[in-house]
XYZ file of C-alpha atoms in Angstrom:
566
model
C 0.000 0.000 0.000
C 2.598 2.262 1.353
C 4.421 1.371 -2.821
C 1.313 2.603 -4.078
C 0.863 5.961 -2.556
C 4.647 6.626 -3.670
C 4.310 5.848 -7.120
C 0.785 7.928 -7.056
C 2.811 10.654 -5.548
C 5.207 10.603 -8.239
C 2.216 9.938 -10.733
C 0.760 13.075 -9.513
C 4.416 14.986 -9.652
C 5.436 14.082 -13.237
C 1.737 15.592 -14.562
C 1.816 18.843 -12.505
C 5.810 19.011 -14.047
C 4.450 18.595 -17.129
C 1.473 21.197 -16.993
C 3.675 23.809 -15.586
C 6.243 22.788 -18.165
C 3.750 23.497 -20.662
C 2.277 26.705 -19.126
C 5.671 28.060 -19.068
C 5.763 27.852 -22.918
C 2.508 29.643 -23.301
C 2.434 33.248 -24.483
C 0.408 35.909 -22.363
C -1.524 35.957 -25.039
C -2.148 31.947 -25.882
C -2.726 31.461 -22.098
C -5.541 34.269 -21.947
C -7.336 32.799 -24.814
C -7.362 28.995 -23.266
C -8.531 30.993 -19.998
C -11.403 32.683 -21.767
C -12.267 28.977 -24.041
C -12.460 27.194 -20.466
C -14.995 30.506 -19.076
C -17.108 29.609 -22.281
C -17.103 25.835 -21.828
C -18.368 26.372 -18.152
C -20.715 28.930 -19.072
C -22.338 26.875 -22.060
C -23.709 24.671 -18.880
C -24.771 27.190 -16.536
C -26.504 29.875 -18.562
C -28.300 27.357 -20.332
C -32.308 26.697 -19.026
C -33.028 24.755 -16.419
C -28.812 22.822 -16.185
C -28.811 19.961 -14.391
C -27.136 19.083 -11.097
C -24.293 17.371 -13.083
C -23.856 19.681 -15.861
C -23.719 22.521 -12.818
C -21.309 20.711 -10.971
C -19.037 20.085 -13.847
C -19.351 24.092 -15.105
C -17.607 24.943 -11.032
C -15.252 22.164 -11.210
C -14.229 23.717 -14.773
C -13.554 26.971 -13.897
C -12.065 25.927 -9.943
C -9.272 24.773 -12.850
C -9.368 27.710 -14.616
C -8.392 29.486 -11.467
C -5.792 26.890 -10.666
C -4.206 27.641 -14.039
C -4.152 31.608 -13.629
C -2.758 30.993 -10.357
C 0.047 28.865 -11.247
C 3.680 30.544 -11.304
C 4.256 30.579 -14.919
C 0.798 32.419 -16.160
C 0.427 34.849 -12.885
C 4.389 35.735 -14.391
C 2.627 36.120 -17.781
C 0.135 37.977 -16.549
C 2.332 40.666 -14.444
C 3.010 41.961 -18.055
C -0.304 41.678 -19.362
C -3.315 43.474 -17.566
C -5.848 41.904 -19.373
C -4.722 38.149 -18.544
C -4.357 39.430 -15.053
C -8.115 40.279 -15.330
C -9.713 36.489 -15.914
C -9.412 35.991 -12.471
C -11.642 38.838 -12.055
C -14.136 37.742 -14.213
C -13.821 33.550 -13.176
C -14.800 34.708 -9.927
C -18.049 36.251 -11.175
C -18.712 33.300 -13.449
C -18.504 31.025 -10.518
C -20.847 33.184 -7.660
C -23.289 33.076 -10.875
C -23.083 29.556 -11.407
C -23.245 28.609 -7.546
C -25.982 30.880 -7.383
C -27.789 28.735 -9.905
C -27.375 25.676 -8.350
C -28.806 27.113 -4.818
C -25.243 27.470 -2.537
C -26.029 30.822 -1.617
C -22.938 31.033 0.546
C -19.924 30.120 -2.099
C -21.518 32.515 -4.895
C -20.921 35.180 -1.762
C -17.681 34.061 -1.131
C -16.574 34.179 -5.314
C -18.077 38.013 -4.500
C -15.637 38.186 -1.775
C -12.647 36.409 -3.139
C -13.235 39.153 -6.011
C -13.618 41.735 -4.205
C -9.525 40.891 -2.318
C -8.190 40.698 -6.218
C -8.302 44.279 -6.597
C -10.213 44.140 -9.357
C -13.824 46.267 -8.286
C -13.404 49.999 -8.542
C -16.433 49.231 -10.831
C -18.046 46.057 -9.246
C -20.863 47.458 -7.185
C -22.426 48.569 -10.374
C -21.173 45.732 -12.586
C -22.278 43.052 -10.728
C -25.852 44.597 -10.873
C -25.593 44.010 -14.645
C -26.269 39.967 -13.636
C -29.670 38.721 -13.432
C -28.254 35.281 -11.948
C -27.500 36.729 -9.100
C -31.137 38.090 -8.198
C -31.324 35.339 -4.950
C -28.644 36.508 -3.485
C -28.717 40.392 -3.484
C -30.817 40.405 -0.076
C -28.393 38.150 1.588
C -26.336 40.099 4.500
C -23.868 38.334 3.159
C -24.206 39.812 -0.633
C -24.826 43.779 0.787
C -21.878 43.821 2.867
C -19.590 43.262 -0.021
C -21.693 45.531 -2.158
C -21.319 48.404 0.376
C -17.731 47.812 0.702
C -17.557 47.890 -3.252
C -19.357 50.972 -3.647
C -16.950 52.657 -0.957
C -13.750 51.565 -3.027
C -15.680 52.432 -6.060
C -16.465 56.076 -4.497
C -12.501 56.681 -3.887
C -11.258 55.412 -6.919
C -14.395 57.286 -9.149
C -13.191 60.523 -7.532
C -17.275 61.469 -7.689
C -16.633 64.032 -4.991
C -14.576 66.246 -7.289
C -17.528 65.820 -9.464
C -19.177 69.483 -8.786
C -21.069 71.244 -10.880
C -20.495 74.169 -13.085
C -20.802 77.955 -11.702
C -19.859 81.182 -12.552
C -17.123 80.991 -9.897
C -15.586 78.325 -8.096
C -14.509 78.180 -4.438
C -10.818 78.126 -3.509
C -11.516 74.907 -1.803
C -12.896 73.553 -5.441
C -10.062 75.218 -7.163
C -7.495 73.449 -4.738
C -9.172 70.281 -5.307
C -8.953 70.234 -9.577
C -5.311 71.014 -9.370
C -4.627 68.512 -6.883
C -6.640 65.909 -8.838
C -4.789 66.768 -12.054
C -1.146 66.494 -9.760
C -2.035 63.226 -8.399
C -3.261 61.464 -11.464
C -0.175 62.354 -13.316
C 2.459 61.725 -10.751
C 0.704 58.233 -10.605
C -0.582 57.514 -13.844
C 1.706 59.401 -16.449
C 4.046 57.085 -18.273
C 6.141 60.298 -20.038
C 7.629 62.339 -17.376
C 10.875 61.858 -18.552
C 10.234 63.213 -21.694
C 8.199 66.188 -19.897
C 11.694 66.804 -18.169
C 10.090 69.092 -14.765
C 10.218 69.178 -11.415
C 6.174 67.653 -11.393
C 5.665 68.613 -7.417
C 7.216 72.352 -7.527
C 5.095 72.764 -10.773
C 1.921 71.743 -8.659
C 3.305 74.147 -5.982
C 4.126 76.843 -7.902
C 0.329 76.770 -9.571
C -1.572 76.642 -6.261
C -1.676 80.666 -6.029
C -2.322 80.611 -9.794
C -5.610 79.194 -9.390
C -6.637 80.668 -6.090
C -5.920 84.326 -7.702
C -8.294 83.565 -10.821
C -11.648 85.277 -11.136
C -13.839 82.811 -12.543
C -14.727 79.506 -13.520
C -13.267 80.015 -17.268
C -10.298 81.746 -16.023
C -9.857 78.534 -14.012
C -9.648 76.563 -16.394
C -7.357 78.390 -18.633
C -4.882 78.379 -15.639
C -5.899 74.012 -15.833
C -4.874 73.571 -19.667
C -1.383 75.750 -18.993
C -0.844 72.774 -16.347
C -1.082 70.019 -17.603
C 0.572 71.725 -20.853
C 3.331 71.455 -19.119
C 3.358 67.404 -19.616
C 4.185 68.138 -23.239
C 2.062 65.130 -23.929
C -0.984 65.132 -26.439
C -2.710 62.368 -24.729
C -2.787 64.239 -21.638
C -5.000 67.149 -21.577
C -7.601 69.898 -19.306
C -11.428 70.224 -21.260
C -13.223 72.731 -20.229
C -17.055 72.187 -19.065
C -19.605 71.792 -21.338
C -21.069 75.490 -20.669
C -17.708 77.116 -21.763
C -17.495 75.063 -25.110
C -18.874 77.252 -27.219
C -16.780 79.734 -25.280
C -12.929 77.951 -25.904
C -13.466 76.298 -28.790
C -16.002 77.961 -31.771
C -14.237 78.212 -35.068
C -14.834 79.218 -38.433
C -14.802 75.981 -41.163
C -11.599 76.777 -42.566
C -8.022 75.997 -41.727
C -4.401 77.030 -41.759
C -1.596 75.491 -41.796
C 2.669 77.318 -41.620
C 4.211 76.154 -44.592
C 8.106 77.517 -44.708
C 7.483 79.995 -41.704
C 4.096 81.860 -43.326
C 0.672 80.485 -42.305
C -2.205 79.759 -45.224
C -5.145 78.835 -45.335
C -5.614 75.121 -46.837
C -8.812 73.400 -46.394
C -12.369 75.649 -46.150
C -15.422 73.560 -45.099
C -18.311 75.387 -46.207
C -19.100 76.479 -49.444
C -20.780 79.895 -48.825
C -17.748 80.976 -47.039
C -15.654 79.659 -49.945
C -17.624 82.280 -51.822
C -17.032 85.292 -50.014
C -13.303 84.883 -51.045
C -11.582 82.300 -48.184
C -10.352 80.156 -50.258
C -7.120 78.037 -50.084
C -3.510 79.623 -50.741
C -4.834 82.750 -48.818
C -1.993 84.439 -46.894
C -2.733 85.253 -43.036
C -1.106 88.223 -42.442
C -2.684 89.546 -39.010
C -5.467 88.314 -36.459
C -7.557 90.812 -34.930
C -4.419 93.422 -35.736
C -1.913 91.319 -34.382
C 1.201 89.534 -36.351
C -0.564 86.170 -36.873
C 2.881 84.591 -35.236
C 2.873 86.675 -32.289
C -0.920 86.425 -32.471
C -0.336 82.489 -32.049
C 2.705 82.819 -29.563
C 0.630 84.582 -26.790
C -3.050 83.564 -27.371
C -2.653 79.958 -28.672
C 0.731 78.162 -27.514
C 0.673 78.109 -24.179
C -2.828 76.193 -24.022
C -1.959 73.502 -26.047
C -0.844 69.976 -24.682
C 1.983 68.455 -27.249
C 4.591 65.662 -27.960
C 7.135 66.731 -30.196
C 7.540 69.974 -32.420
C 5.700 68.862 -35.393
C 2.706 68.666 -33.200
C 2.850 71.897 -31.290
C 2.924 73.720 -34.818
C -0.060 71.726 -36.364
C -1.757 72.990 -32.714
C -1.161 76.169 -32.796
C -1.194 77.023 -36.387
C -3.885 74.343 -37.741
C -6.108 72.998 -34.891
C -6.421 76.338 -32.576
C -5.433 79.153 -34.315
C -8.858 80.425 -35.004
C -10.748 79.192 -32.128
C -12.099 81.450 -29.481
C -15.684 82.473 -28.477
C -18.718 82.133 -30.735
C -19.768 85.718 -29.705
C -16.549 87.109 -30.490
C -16.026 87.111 -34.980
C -12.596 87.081 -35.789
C -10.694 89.692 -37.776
C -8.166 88.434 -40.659
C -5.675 90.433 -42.746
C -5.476 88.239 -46.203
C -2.604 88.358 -48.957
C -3.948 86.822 -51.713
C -1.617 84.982 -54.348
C -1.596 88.516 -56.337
C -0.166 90.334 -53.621
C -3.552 92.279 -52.596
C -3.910 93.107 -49.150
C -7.647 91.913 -47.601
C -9.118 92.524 -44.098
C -12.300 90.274 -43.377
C -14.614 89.923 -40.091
C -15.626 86.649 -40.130
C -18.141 84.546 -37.583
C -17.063 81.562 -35.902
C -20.180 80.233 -35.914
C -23.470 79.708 -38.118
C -22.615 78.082 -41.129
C -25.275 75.694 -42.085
C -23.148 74.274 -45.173
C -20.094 72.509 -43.436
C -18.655 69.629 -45.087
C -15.639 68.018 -42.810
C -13.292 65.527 -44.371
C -15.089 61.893 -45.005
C -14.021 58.888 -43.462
C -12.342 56.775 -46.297
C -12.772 57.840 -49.689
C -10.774 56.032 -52.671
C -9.990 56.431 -56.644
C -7.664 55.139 -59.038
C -5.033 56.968 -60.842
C -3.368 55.442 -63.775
C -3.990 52.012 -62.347
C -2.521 52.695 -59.056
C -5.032 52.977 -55.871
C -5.210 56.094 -53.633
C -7.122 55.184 -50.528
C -7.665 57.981 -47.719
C -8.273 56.848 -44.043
C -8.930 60.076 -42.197
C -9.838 58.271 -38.949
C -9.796 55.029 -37.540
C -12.930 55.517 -34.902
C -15.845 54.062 -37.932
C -16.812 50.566 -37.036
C -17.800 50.059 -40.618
C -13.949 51.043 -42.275
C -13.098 47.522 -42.620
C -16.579 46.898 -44.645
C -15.741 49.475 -46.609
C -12.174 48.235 -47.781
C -13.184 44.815 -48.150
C -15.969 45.985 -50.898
C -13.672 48.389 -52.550
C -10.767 45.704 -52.399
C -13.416 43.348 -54.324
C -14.744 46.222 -56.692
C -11.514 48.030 -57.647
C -8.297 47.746 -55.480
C -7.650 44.086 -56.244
C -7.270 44.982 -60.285
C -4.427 47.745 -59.131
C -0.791 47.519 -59.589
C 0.116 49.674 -56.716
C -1.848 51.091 -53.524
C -1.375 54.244 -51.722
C -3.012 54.929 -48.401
C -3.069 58.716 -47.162
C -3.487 59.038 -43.490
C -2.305 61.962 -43.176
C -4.981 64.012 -41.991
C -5.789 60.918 -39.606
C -5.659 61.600 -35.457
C -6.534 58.378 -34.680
C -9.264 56.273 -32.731
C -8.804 52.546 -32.703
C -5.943 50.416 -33.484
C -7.601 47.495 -34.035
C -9.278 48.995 -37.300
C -6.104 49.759 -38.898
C -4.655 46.746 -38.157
C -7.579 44.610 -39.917
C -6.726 47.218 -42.541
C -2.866 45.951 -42.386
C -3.714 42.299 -42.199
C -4.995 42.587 -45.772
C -1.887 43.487 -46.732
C 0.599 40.611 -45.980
C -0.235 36.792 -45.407
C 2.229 36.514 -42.454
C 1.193 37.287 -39.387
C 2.957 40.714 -37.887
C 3.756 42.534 -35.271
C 1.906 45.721 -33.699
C 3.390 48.154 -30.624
C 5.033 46.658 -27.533
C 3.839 49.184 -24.201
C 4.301 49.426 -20.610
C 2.366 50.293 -17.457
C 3.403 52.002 -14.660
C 3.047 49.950 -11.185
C 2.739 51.426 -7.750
C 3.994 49.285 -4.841
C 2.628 50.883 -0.836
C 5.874 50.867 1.238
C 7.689 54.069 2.220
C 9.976 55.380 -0.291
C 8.589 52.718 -3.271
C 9.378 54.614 -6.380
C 7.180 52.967 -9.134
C 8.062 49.898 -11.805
C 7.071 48.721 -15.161
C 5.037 46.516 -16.614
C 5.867 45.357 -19.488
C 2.897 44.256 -21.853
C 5.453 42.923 -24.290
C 4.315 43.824 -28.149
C 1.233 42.647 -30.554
C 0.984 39.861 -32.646
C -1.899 39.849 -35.231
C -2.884 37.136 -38.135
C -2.921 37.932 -41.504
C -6.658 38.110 -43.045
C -6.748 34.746 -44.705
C -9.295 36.000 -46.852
C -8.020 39.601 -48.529
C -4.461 39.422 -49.272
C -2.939 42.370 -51.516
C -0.220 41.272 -52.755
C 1.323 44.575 -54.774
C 3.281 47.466 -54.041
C 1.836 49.921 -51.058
C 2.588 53.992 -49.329
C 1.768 55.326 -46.895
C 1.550 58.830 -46.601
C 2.480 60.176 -43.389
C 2.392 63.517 -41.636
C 2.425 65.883 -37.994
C -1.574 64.908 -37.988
C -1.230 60.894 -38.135
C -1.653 61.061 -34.455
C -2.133 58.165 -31.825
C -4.133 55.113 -33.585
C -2.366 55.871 -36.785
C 0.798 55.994 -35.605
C 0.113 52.780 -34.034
C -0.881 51.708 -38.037
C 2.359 53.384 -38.820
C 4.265 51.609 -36.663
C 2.934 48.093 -37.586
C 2.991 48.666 -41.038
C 6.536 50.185 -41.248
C 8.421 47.022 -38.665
C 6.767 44.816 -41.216
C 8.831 46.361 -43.857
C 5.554 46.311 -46.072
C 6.138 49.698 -48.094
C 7.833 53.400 -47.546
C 6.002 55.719 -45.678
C 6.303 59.199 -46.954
C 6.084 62.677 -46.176
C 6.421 64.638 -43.078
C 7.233 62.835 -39.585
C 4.082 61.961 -37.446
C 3.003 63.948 -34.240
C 4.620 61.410 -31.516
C 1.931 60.853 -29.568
C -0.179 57.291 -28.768
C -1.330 55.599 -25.126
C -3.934 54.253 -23.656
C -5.748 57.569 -21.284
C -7.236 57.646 -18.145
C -9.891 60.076 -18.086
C -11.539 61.317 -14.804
C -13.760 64.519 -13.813
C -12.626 67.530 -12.646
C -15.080 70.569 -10.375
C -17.553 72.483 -12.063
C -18.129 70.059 -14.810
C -15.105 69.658 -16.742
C -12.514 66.291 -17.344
C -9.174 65.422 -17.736
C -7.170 62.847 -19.382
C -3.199 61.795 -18.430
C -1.762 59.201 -20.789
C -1.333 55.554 -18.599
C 0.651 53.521 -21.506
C 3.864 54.012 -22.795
C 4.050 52.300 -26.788
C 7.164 51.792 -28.288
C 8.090 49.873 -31.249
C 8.143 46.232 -31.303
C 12.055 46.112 -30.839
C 11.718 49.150 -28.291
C 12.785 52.040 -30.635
C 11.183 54.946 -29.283
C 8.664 57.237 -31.566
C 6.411 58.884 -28.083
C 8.162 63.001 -27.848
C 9.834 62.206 -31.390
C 7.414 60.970 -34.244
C 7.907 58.284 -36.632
C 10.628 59.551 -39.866
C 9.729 58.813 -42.835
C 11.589 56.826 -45.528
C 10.960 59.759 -47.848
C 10.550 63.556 -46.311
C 8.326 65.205 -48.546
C 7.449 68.973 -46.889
C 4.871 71.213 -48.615
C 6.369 74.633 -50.334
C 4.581 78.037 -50.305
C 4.932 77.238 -54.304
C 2.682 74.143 -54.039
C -0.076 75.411 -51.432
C -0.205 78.393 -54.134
C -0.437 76.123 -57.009
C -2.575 73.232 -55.469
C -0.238 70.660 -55.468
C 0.288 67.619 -52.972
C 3.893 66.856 -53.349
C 3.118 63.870 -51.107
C 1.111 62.478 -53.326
C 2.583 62.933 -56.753
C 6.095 61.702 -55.198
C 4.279 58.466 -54.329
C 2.544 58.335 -57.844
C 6.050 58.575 -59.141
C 7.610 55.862 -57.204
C 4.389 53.265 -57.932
C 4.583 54.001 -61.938
């Protein structure tokens, strides 16, 4: 007997060895998706009707090995570097107080509540778990409303609702205190660029704590706010305003301007009855409301505006803000048209009823070669749309080019369904890190490391011809993150101007008298760790626009791109 219980000791040895052997080979990645396939096998027998006693039974014994697996050494490693492995815990222990609620043990679905509760992982919960219907015979246990209450008080700290006051004329000191503090404390925990912001963080809180006390009203407040967290030099970390002062910060006639070899034109005009009274593109500024238009844009635009690198503070303050202000206030321009004739014009900021802004994706062919625009990557439907053009057109071309230029972003995962169209290898999208926290005295904080991306190729769509990319200081954030994947690839050149510098992952929260903030909480990188966060990604080719080709309409971009795919 005592022969047998060795070698079943030894039994039992050699196939934990071998699991954690094979665990340690996983990816974070591979081991998140066999966590979320063994949540879905368990839940196929709970949340069906009426499950039996075996099938329940066999849905908790599924997932008690689920948790078993995310606790073992190798994946909870894994999972240090990956937040969103780190969460299945999280969510087994909800799948498991719903099952045991279903099969009547009242007192382990509370306990799954509770065992949740100790991961960490409920700044959110008491409302979440509401979401559940399963859990309905439990939520009058004392059992159940104790850890609800004690959710809803972590919830309440972490949510930072208190700060959430509502808008008046004037804040109190005590309110004013309170934003700036806010704002201090979520960047010198959450901000993943300080070193690139290169300041003393705490004296710059210091030093603004009479700055904010001394200001008159609510929107003086807030200007004092945006200067702040300017200060970052980070695009992805930003002051709004409340909703009431929108109209007041941020109206702007539907044209644009851009500084093109140290003059600033106009470029793009958005509405066609303005287009007739004369703004039209190649348009000199020469003066805003009797000021220098630089000096205009020195004092009364650049110090509001949160930026990355250079390339990005200019498109700011000469493209994105120049002409914004309050819709009560028109703005007065002095013109220099292409002729040399001097032109003053008072013109609204609001009330046009004709503004057309840039589409989402539009697409023709030039001399057999494809020109596909993405100006954003936020519509849902972008994919759709390339698939039927790819099908209709794009598949007969011998060469693609695809303009994001004027593109600031949204999500990554569209342009990488866009990018896995163009290869049939699978490749490799932006490696980040986290900042961690650690509650002893004197901790300074660590990083996580995520690690990078690794997407599959379509299968379906696979373009198999030349590609461009055109590039420029407004691909911003989820483009550059397309940039990035598409240029480690080694797919194409990417041409034109180098990008803004900016991506991350933001943490938003709300600020007194109605406004919010954002500080960026994820450092990207390439996949090899070259940096392109505070510098922009180069392109193979530099193509700048010339005062000679805004004046003669020509996208040098473009054309050099044409020329290269002939």
């Amino acid at each position: 007997m005592k022969i047998h219980k060795l070698l079943l000791v030894a039994v039992l040895a050699y196939v934990f060895t071998f699991k954690a052997a094979a665990q340690q080979h996983l990816s974070s990645s591979q081991a998140y998706d066999k966590a979320q396939q063994d949540r879905s096998d368990a839940n196929d027998l709970w949340e069906k009707k009426d499950p039996t006693p075996a099938e329940l039974d066999r849905s908790i014994r599924i997932l008690k090995h689920t948790l078993v697996f995310l606790d073992s050494l190798p994946i909870k490693e894994l999972a240090n570097g990956n937040f969103y492995l780190k969460a299945r815990a999280y969510d087994v222990y909800l799948d498991m107080a719903q099952s045991y609620t279903v099969a009547g043990k009242k007192d382990s679905a509370i306990m799954m509540l509770e065992k949740r509760f100790a991961e960490g992982g409920s700044s959110r919960a008491a409302s979440y778990i509401g979401d559940f219907p399963l859990l309905n015979p439990i939520r009058q246990e004392p059992g159940y409303l104790a850890i609800v209450e004690k959710m809803k008080k972590q919830s309440s700290f972490w949510q930072n609702e208190a700060f959430k006051t509502v808008y008046k004329e004037n804040l109190t000191d005590a309110e004013k205190v309170a934003g700036l503090s806010l704002l201090w404390s979520q960047a010198k925990y959450n901000f993943v660029n300080f070193d690139h912001a290169g300041i003393d963080w705490n004296q710059t809180y210091i030093d603004y704590i009479p700055k904010v006390t001394a200001t008159k009203t609510t929107a003086e407040y807030y200007k004092v706010l945006i200067t702040f967290y300017a200060q970052l030099k980070d695009g992805h970390t930003n002051v709004y305003v409340p909703n009431t002062l929108t109209a007041q910060f941020y109206s702007r006639p539907p044209f644009r301007t851009e500084l093109v070899e140290g003059r600033v034109f106009v470029t793009q005009v958005f509405s066609d009855s303005l287009f007739k009274t004369g703004i039209q593109p190649g348009l000199e500024v020469l003066k805003i409301d009797g000021e220098p238009v630089i000096d205009y844009a020195e004092k009364n635009i650049k110090p509001y505006q949160s930026s990355s690198t250079p390339q990005d503070l200019e498109v700011r303050e000469f493209s994105y803000a120049l002409l914004a202000g309050s819709k009560d206030n028109p703005i007065n321009i002095e013109f220099k048209t292409a002729k040399g004739k001097i032109i003053s014009k008072t013109i609204a900021r609001t009330g046009y009823h004709d503004i057309k802004g840039l589409k989402t994706l539009d697409y023709k062919t030039i001399n057999n070669i494809g020109y596909l625009t993405i100006n954003n990557f936020e519509d849902g439907s972008i994919g759709k749309q390339f698939d039927s053009l790819y099908t209709a057109e794009i598949s007969k071309t011998k060469g693609l080019i695809i303009d994001i230029r004027y593109n600031g972003g949204g999500s990554s995962g569209i342009g990488y369904d866009i990018i896995s169209k163009l290869t049939d290898k699978p490749f490799k999208s932006s490696a980040s890190k986290n900042i961690s926290l650690m509650s002893m005295p004197g901790a300074e904080p660590s990083w996580i490391d995520n690690g990078f991306g690794t997407w599959n190729a379509s299968g379906k769509i696979f373009y198999n011809k030349p590609v461009m990319v055109l590039i420029g200081p407004r691909t911003f954030s989820a483009a550059e993150d397309f940039t990035v994947a598409f240029d480690y690839m080694k797919r194409g050149k990417l041409i034109g101007m180098p990008t803004g510098g900016s991506t991350g992952q933001p943490v938003s929260f709300n600020l007194p008298g109605g406004g919010q903030a954002r500080v960026c909480g994820k450092h990207d990188s390439y996949p090899d760790g070259k940096e392109f966060v505070g510098v922009g990604i180069n392109p193979d080719i530099i193509v700048k626009p010339t005062i000679k080709d805004v004046l003669n309409g020509v996208d040098a971009a473009k054309e050099k791109a044409l020329q290269l795919l002939k």
